[in-house]
Short mmCIF file of C-alpha atoms in Angstrom, two decimals:
data_model
loop_
_atom_site.label_atom_id
_atom_site.label_comp_id
_atom_site.label_asym_id
_atom_site.label_seq_id
_atom_site.Cartn_x
_atom_site.Cartn_y
_atom_site.Cartn_z
CA MET U 10 28.88 -27.97 -0.96
CA ILE U 11 28.48 -24.44 0.40
CA LEU U 12 26.60 -21.89 -1.71
CA VAL U 13 27.04 -18.13 -1.27
CA THR U 14 24.56 -15.93 -3.11
CA GLY U 15 25.71 -12.38 -3.84
CA GLY U 16 29.32 -13.51 -3.69
CA THR U 17 30.58 -10.31 -5.30
CA GLY U 18 29.12 -7.91 -2.71
CA LEU U 19 30.74 -6.53 0.42
CA VAL U 20 29.56 -9.27 2.78
CA GLY U 21 29.73 -12.03 0.18
CA SER U 22 33.32 -11.34 -0.89
CA HIS U 23 34.69 -11.12 2.66
CA LEU U 24 32.67 -14.20 3.62
CA LEU U 25 34.13 -16.16 0.73
CA TYR U 26 37.67 -15.43 1.85
CA HIS U 27 37.00 -16.74 5.36
CA LEU U 28 35.15 -19.79 4.02
CA THR U 29 38.03 -20.72 1.70
CA LEU U 30 40.39 -20.91 4.68
CA LYS U 31 38.66 -24.04 5.98
CA ASN U 32 36.56 -25.37 3.10
CA ASP U 33 37.46 -26.80 -0.28
CA VAL U 34 34.04 -26.97 -1.93
CA ILE U 35 32.45 -23.54 -2.27
CA ARG U 36 30.16 -22.17 -4.96
CA ALA U 37 29.20 -18.52 -5.34
CA THR U 38 26.87 -16.64 -7.63
CA TYR U 39 27.85 -13.60 -9.68
CA ARG U 40 26.21 -11.39 -12.29
CA THR U 41 29.11 -9.98 -14.36
CA LYS U 42 32.74 -10.95 -14.96
CA SER U 43 33.90 -7.47 -13.95
CA SER U 44 32.45 -7.95 -10.47
CA LEU U 45 34.84 -10.85 -9.88
CA GLU U 46 37.73 -8.40 -9.94
CA LYS U 47 36.34 -6.72 -6.83
CA VAL U 48 36.38 -10.07 -5.04
CA LYS U 49 39.99 -10.62 -6.06
CA LYS U 50 40.77 -7.18 -4.68
CA VAL U 51 39.14 -8.05 -1.35
CA PHE U 52 41.15 -11.29 -1.20
CA SER U 53 44.34 -9.27 -1.83
CA TYR U 54 43.68 -7.31 1.38
CA TYR U 55 44.06 -10.56 3.29
CA THR U 56 46.67 -12.53 1.33
CA SER U 57 48.77 -12.75 -1.80
CA ASP U 58 47.88 -16.45 -2.11
CA THR U 59 45.66 -16.68 -5.21
CA SER U 60 44.95 -20.37 -4.61
CA LEU U 61 42.23 -19.43 -2.13
CA PHE U 62 40.26 -17.49 -4.74
CA ASP U 63 40.74 -20.41 -7.15
CA LYS U 64 38.89 -22.69 -4.73
CA ILE U 65 35.61 -20.97 -5.57
CA GLU U 66 33.31 -22.44 -8.19
CA TRP U 67 31.65 -19.42 -9.76
CA CYS U 68 28.12 -19.74 -11.07
CA LYS U 69 26.68 -16.95 -13.22
CA ALA U 70 23.14 -16.53 -11.97
CA ASP U 71 20.36 -14.00 -11.61
CA ILE U 72 18.78 -14.61 -8.22
CA THR U 73 15.34 -13.79 -9.63
CA LYS U 74 15.54 -16.48 -12.33
CA VAL U 75 14.65 -19.99 -11.24
CA PRO U 76 16.61 -21.89 -13.96
CA ASP U 77 19.81 -20.05 -13.00
CA MET U 78 19.36 -20.81 -9.34
CA ILE U 79 18.50 -24.47 -9.89
CA LEU U 80 21.97 -24.91 -11.39
CA ALA U 81 23.54 -23.02 -8.49
CA PHE U 82 21.90 -25.37 -5.97
CA LYS U 83 23.25 -28.63 -7.38
CA SER U 84 24.71 -30.74 -4.50
CA VAL U 85 24.41 -27.86 -2.00
CA ASN U 86 23.95 -28.52 1.72
CA GLN U 87 24.67 -25.07 3.28
CA VAL U 88 23.53 -21.68 1.99
CA TYR U 89 24.63 -18.16 2.87
CA HIS U 90 22.11 -15.83 1.25
CA CYS U 91 23.91 -12.47 0.92
CA ALA U 92 22.44 -11.20 -2.35
CA ALA U 93 20.36 -8.04 -1.98
CA PHE U 94 19.39 -4.76 -3.61
CA ILE U 95 20.15 -1.82 -1.31
CA SER U 96 18.63 1.55 -2.13
CA PHE U 97 16.71 4.35 -0.46
CA ASN U 98 15.49 5.74 -3.77
CA PRO U 99 11.71 5.21 -4.08
CA LYS U 100 12.19 4.57 -7.82
CA ASP U 101 13.99 1.32 -6.96
CA TYR U 102 11.18 -0.11 -4.85
CA ILE U 103 9.82 -2.52 -7.49
CA GLU U 104 13.29 -3.85 -8.26
CA MET U 105 14.02 -4.23 -4.54
CA ARG U 106 10.86 -6.28 -4.11
CA LYS U 107 11.93 -8.44 -7.03
CA VAL U 108 15.39 -9.12 -5.61
CA ASN U 109 14.90 -8.97 -1.84
CA ILE U 110 11.55 -10.75 -1.58
CA HIS U 111 10.96 -12.72 -4.80
CA GLY U 112 14.65 -13.67 -5.07
CA THR U 113 14.70 -14.80 -1.44
CA ALA U 114 11.53 -16.83 -2.03
CA ILE U 115 13.32 -18.66 -4.85
CA VAL U 116 16.31 -19.35 -2.60
CA VAL U 117 13.99 -20.60 0.14
CA ASN U 118 12.07 -22.90 -2.22
CA LEU U 119 15.30 -24.42 -3.52
CA CYS U 120 16.63 -24.85 0.03
CA ILE U 121 13.45 -26.77 0.89
CA ASP U 122 13.66 -28.91 -2.25
CA ALA U 123 17.36 -29.65 -1.69
CA LYS U 124 16.81 -30.32 2.02
CA VAL U 125 19.83 -28.18 2.89
CA ASP U 126 21.23 -28.47 6.39
CA LYS U 127 21.16 -24.74 7.12
CA LEU U 128 20.32 -21.39 5.57
CA CYS U 129 21.89 -18.15 6.81
CA TYR U 130 20.15 -14.99 5.66
CA VAL U 131 21.75 -11.54 5.76
CA SER U 132 18.98 -9.14 6.71
CA SER U 133 19.43 -5.68 8.26
CA ILE U 134 18.64 -3.59 11.31
CA ALA U 135 16.24 -1.87 8.89
CA ALA U 136 13.99 -4.92 9.35
CA VAL U 137 13.95 -4.63 13.15
CA GLY U 138 11.29 -2.63 14.95
CA ASP U 139 11.74 0.47 17.08
CA ALA U 140 12.55 0.26 20.78
CA LYS U 141 9.63 -0.43 23.08
CA ILE U 142 8.37 2.27 25.40
CA GLY U 143 10.83 2.66 28.26
CA GLN U 144 13.45 0.57 26.44
CA GLU U 145 16.71 2.32 25.49
CA PHE U 146 18.08 -0.29 23.10
CA ILE U 147 16.49 -2.05 20.15
CA ASP U 148 16.83 -5.83 20.34
CA GLU U 149 15.47 -8.93 18.63
CA THR U 150 12.18 -8.74 20.55
CA CYS U 151 11.24 -5.40 18.96
CA GLU U 152 8.57 -5.98 16.35
CA TRP U 153 8.68 -4.34 12.92
CA ASN U 154 5.60 -2.16 12.40
CA LYS U 155 4.13 -2.20 8.91
CA GLU U 156 1.91 0.79 9.76
CA LEU U 157 4.89 3.16 9.97
CA ASP U 158 6.31 5.14 7.05
CA ASN U 159 8.99 2.54 6.34
CA SER U 160 11.51 2.80 3.52
CA GLY U 161 11.25 0.47 0.56
CA TYR U 162 14.48 -1.19 1.68
CA SER U 163 13.06 -1.81 5.16
CA ILE U 164 9.86 -3.27 3.72
CA THR U 165 11.64 -5.62 1.35
CA LYS U 166 14.19 -6.88 3.86
CA PHE U 167 11.38 -7.62 6.31
CA GLY U 168 9.58 -9.40 3.47
CA GLY U 169 12.72 -11.43 2.81
CA GLU U 170 12.81 -12.46 6.46
CA MET U 171 9.22 -13.69 6.21
CA GLU U 172 10.27 -15.98 3.36
CA VAL U 173 13.16 -17.33 5.42
CA TRP U 174 10.87 -18.06 8.37
CA ARG U 175 8.72 -20.02 5.92
CA ALA U 176 11.74 -22.25 5.27
CA SER U 177 12.02 -22.89 9.01
CA GLN U 178 8.44 -24.15 8.99
CA GLU U 179 9.18 -26.54 6.14
CA GLY U 180 12.12 -28.41 7.61
CA VAL U 181 15.10 -26.12 6.92
CA ASP U 182 17.18 -24.87 9.85
CA VAL U 183 17.71 -21.12 9.47
CA VAL U 184 19.56 -18.27 11.13
CA ILE U 185 19.08 -14.59 10.34
CA VAL U 186 21.60 -11.85 11.02
CA ASN U 187 20.61 -8.18 11.23
CA PRO U 188 23.81 -6.15 10.86
CA GLY U 189 24.03 -2.43 11.49
CA VAL U 190 25.94 -0.20 9.07
CA ILE U 191 28.63 -2.54 7.80
CA LEU U 192 32.14 -1.10 7.62
CA GLY U 193 34.53 -2.87 5.29
CA SER U 194 37.16 -2.47 2.60
CA GLY U 195 36.95 -2.99 -1.13
CA PHE U 196 33.74 -1.23 -2.14
CA TRP U 197 34.63 2.43 -1.92
CA ASP U 198 31.94 3.69 -4.31
CA ALA U 199 28.90 2.15 -2.62
CA GLY U 200 27.22 1.91 0.78
CA SER U 201 29.39 2.71 3.78
CA GLY U 202 32.42 2.68 1.49
CA LYS U 203 31.35 6.14 0.36
CA LEU U 204 31.95 7.43 3.89
CA PHE U 205 35.63 6.59 3.48
CA SER U 206 36.06 7.87 -0.07
CA GLN U 207 34.17 11.10 0.61
CA VAL U 208 36.13 11.93 3.76
CA TYR U 209 39.41 11.09 2.04
CA HIS U 210 38.63 13.50 -0.79
CA GLY U 211 37.38 16.25 1.54
CA PHE U 212 33.87 15.94 2.93
CA ASN U 213 32.83 18.85 5.11
CA TYR U 214 29.38 17.93 6.50
CA TYR U 215 28.09 15.84 9.38
CA THR U 216 24.93 15.06 11.31
CA GLU U 217 24.46 13.74 14.83
CA GLY U 218 22.04 10.90 14.21
CA VAL U 219 22.92 7.65 15.97
CA THR U 220 22.91 4.10 14.62
CA GLY U 221 24.75 0.81 15.03
CA PHE U 222 28.02 0.08 13.25
CA VAL U 223 29.84 -3.22 12.75
CA SER U 224 32.85 -4.44 10.78
CA VAL U 225 32.32 -6.81 7.88
CA GLN U 226 34.80 -9.20 9.50
CA ASP U 227 32.57 -9.47 12.56
CA VAL U 228 29.52 -10.02 10.36
CA VAL U 229 31.05 -12.94 8.47
CA LYS U 230 32.61 -14.39 11.62
CA ALA U 231 29.19 -14.42 13.29
CA MET U 232 27.55 -15.97 10.22
CA ILE U 233 30.04 -18.81 10.02
CA GLN U 234 29.83 -19.52 13.74
CA LEU U 235 26.03 -19.55 13.65
CA VAL U 236 25.87 -21.90 10.66
CA ASN U 237 28.34 -24.29 12.30
CA SER U 238 26.53 -24.20 15.65
CA SER U 239 23.45 -26.04 16.89
CA ILE U 240 21.51 -22.75 16.96
CA LYS U 241 18.56 -22.69 14.61
CA ASN U 242 15.49 -20.63 13.76
CA GLU U 243 16.73 -17.49 15.51
CA ARG U 244 17.78 -13.99 14.47
CA PHE U 245 20.66 -11.90 15.79
CA ILE U 246 21.42 -8.19 15.73
CA LEU U 247 25.06 -7.57 14.85
CA VAL U 248 26.26 -4.20 16.14
CA SER U 249 29.63 -3.47 17.67
CA GLU U 250 28.87 0.05 18.90
CA ASN U 251 26.21 2.72 18.56
CA LYS U 252 27.83 5.88 17.24
CA THR U 253 26.81 9.25 15.85
CA TYR U 254 27.62 9.85 12.21
CA LYS U 255 29.74 12.73 13.45
CA GLU U 256 31.88 10.39 15.57
CA VAL U 257 32.36 7.96 12.70
CA LEU U 258 33.24 10.66 10.16
CA PHE U 259 35.67 12.27 12.60
CA THR U 260 37.34 8.90 13.28
CA ILE U 261 37.72 8.27 9.54
CA ALA U 262 39.19 11.74 9.00
CA ASP U 263 41.67 11.23 11.85
CA ALA U 264 42.72 7.83 10.48
CA PHE U 265 43.37 9.38 7.06
CA GLY U 266 45.07 12.42 8.54
CA LYS U 267 42.46 14.59 6.84
CA LYS U 268 40.52 17.61 8.05
CA ARG U 269 37.45 16.70 10.09
CA PRO U 270 34.05 17.69 8.67
CA SER U 271 33.16 21.03 10.22
CA VAL U 272 29.66 21.92 9.05
CA LYS U 273 26.80 20.50 11.09
CA ILE U 274 23.71 19.86 9.00
CA LYS U 275 20.45 20.38 10.87
CA LYS U 276 17.29 18.38 10.38
CA TRP U 277 15.36 21.18 8.69
CA GLN U 278 18.18 21.57 6.18
CA THR U 279 18.08 17.92 5.13
CA GLU U 280 14.29 18.12 4.94
CA LEU U 281 14.61 20.97 2.46
CA PHE U 282 17.43 19.33 0.53
CA TRP U 283 15.78 15.96 -0.08
CA ARG U 284 12.70 17.72 -1.40
CA PHE U 285 14.83 19.84 -3.71
CA ALA U 286 16.76 16.75 -4.83
CA TRP U 287 13.49 14.96 -5.53
CA VAL U 288 12.26 17.78 -7.77
CA VAL U 289 15.58 17.87 -9.63
CA SER U 290 15.47 14.10 -10.16
CA LYS U 291 11.96 14.35 -11.59
CA ILE U 292 13.14 16.93 -14.10
CA THR U 293 16.49 15.41 -15.03
CA GLY U 294 15.97 11.70 -14.34
CA VAL U 295 19.17 11.68 -12.28
CA THR U 296 19.16 9.68 -9.04
CA PRO U 297 18.73 12.13 -6.12
CA LEU U 298 21.74 12.63 -3.86
CA LEU U 299 19.47 12.37 -0.82
CA SER U 300 16.13 10.65 -0.34
CA LYS U 301 13.42 11.18 2.23
CA TYR U 302 14.52 8.07 4.12
CA SER U 303 18.27 8.64 4.03
CA ALA U 304 17.66 12.23 5.18
CA ARG U 305 15.54 10.97 8.07
CA SER U 306 18.05 8.31 9.12
CA ALA U 307 20.84 10.92 9.24
CA HIS U 308 19.13 12.49 12.26
CA THR U 309 17.37 9.53 13.88
CA ILE U 310 18.75 8.25 17.19
CA SER U 311 18.51 4.44 17.20
CA LYS U 312 20.57 2.33 19.58
CA TYR U 313 20.90 -1.43 19.14
CA SER U 314 21.81 -4.27 21.48
CA SER U 315 23.93 -7.26 20.46
CA LYS U 316 23.54 -8.88 23.87
CA LYS U 317 21.89 -11.98 22.41
CA ILE U 318 24.75 -13.09 20.16
CA LYS U 319 27.32 -12.14 22.79
CA GLU U 320 25.65 -14.50 25.22
CA LYS U 321 24.79 -17.30 22.77
CA LEU U 322 28.22 -17.54 21.17
CA ASP U 323 30.41 -15.73 23.72
CA PHE U 324 30.99 -13.38 20.78
CA GLU U 325 33.31 -10.38 20.98
CA PHE U 326 33.06 -7.48 18.53
CA GLU U 327 35.94 -5.39 17.26
CA ASP U 328 35.88 -1.74 18.37
CA VAL U 329 34.60 0.58 15.63
CA GLN U 330 37.73 2.73 15.87
CA ASP U 331 39.96 -0.30 15.31
CA SER U 332 37.81 -1.33 12.33
CA ILE U 333 38.04 2.13 10.79
CA ASN U 334 41.80 2.34 11.30
CA ARG U 335 42.28 -0.98 9.53
CA ILE U 336 39.92 -0.12 6.67
CA CYS U 337 41.56 3.25 6.09
CA GLY U 338 44.89 1.44 5.85
CA LYS U 339 43.51 -0.58 2.93
CA PHE U 340 42.03 2.39 1.07
CA GLN U 341 45.00 3.13 -1.19
CA GLN U 342 46.17 -0.45 -1.68
#
């Protein structure tokens, strides 16, 4: 039995589709019935065959509640841990710790108890350290520095990794993937999906910060290959290409046939705006449009290397432009 936690998220839903192509016994966790409709929508991007979705055994479970997860782990021998809380709002830090660290600890403990064959954990490039002096690209050897002013998301994903490494010391084979910004269809109101919806409806601003981008298809393909390989107790950065936000936004606009964003936002402007947004949120209680950390990342130049997985698995990534063209084609479906 294969278990997928966070089966209704971007990675989880696309992963489930690819798993159902070759496996008959799959269980996935979900929180609400309405979230299952998003998974069905993702499946519809691939096929009209509803029998694949029907293969999944859905288990309603809160990842932070042990009794729920005990039921989810019955007869499980492989685990893909995709569930996570993603936010750059400091107000969400406690909840992120609860989900990303405590929830992962529960998954790890149950993996150890069940003696599962392999655990695959979806981490993030946010949990990878900065490039070393004289090193252009960030790779798996770069150590995360707890002394830096890290975002709550970065801290909790690194904490989740520490729990997963604990599993590796207690007899469970593990692999960790650290994807860049994941581009994929089906979740247009959250994460990178907002890039597509905002540009489609007329977004006029851009920055020239650089980060790594990767398609969700490449992420799930790498996960499945790693779990089914002899590789164990290693982590892998998953980045197709390092791009500026400007390049990505322009490519999305071109794919939609929309006007390209034309107003460059400078660093000092985002510094002012996130502070203003913070004050407004304190007064109104509304989540700020921009946080200190998202403002900083918009201008940071961070380049990542996927050399390790390319060599280990002879892995080939899809070009970012091809990914964006495909995703934009799904936007109005």
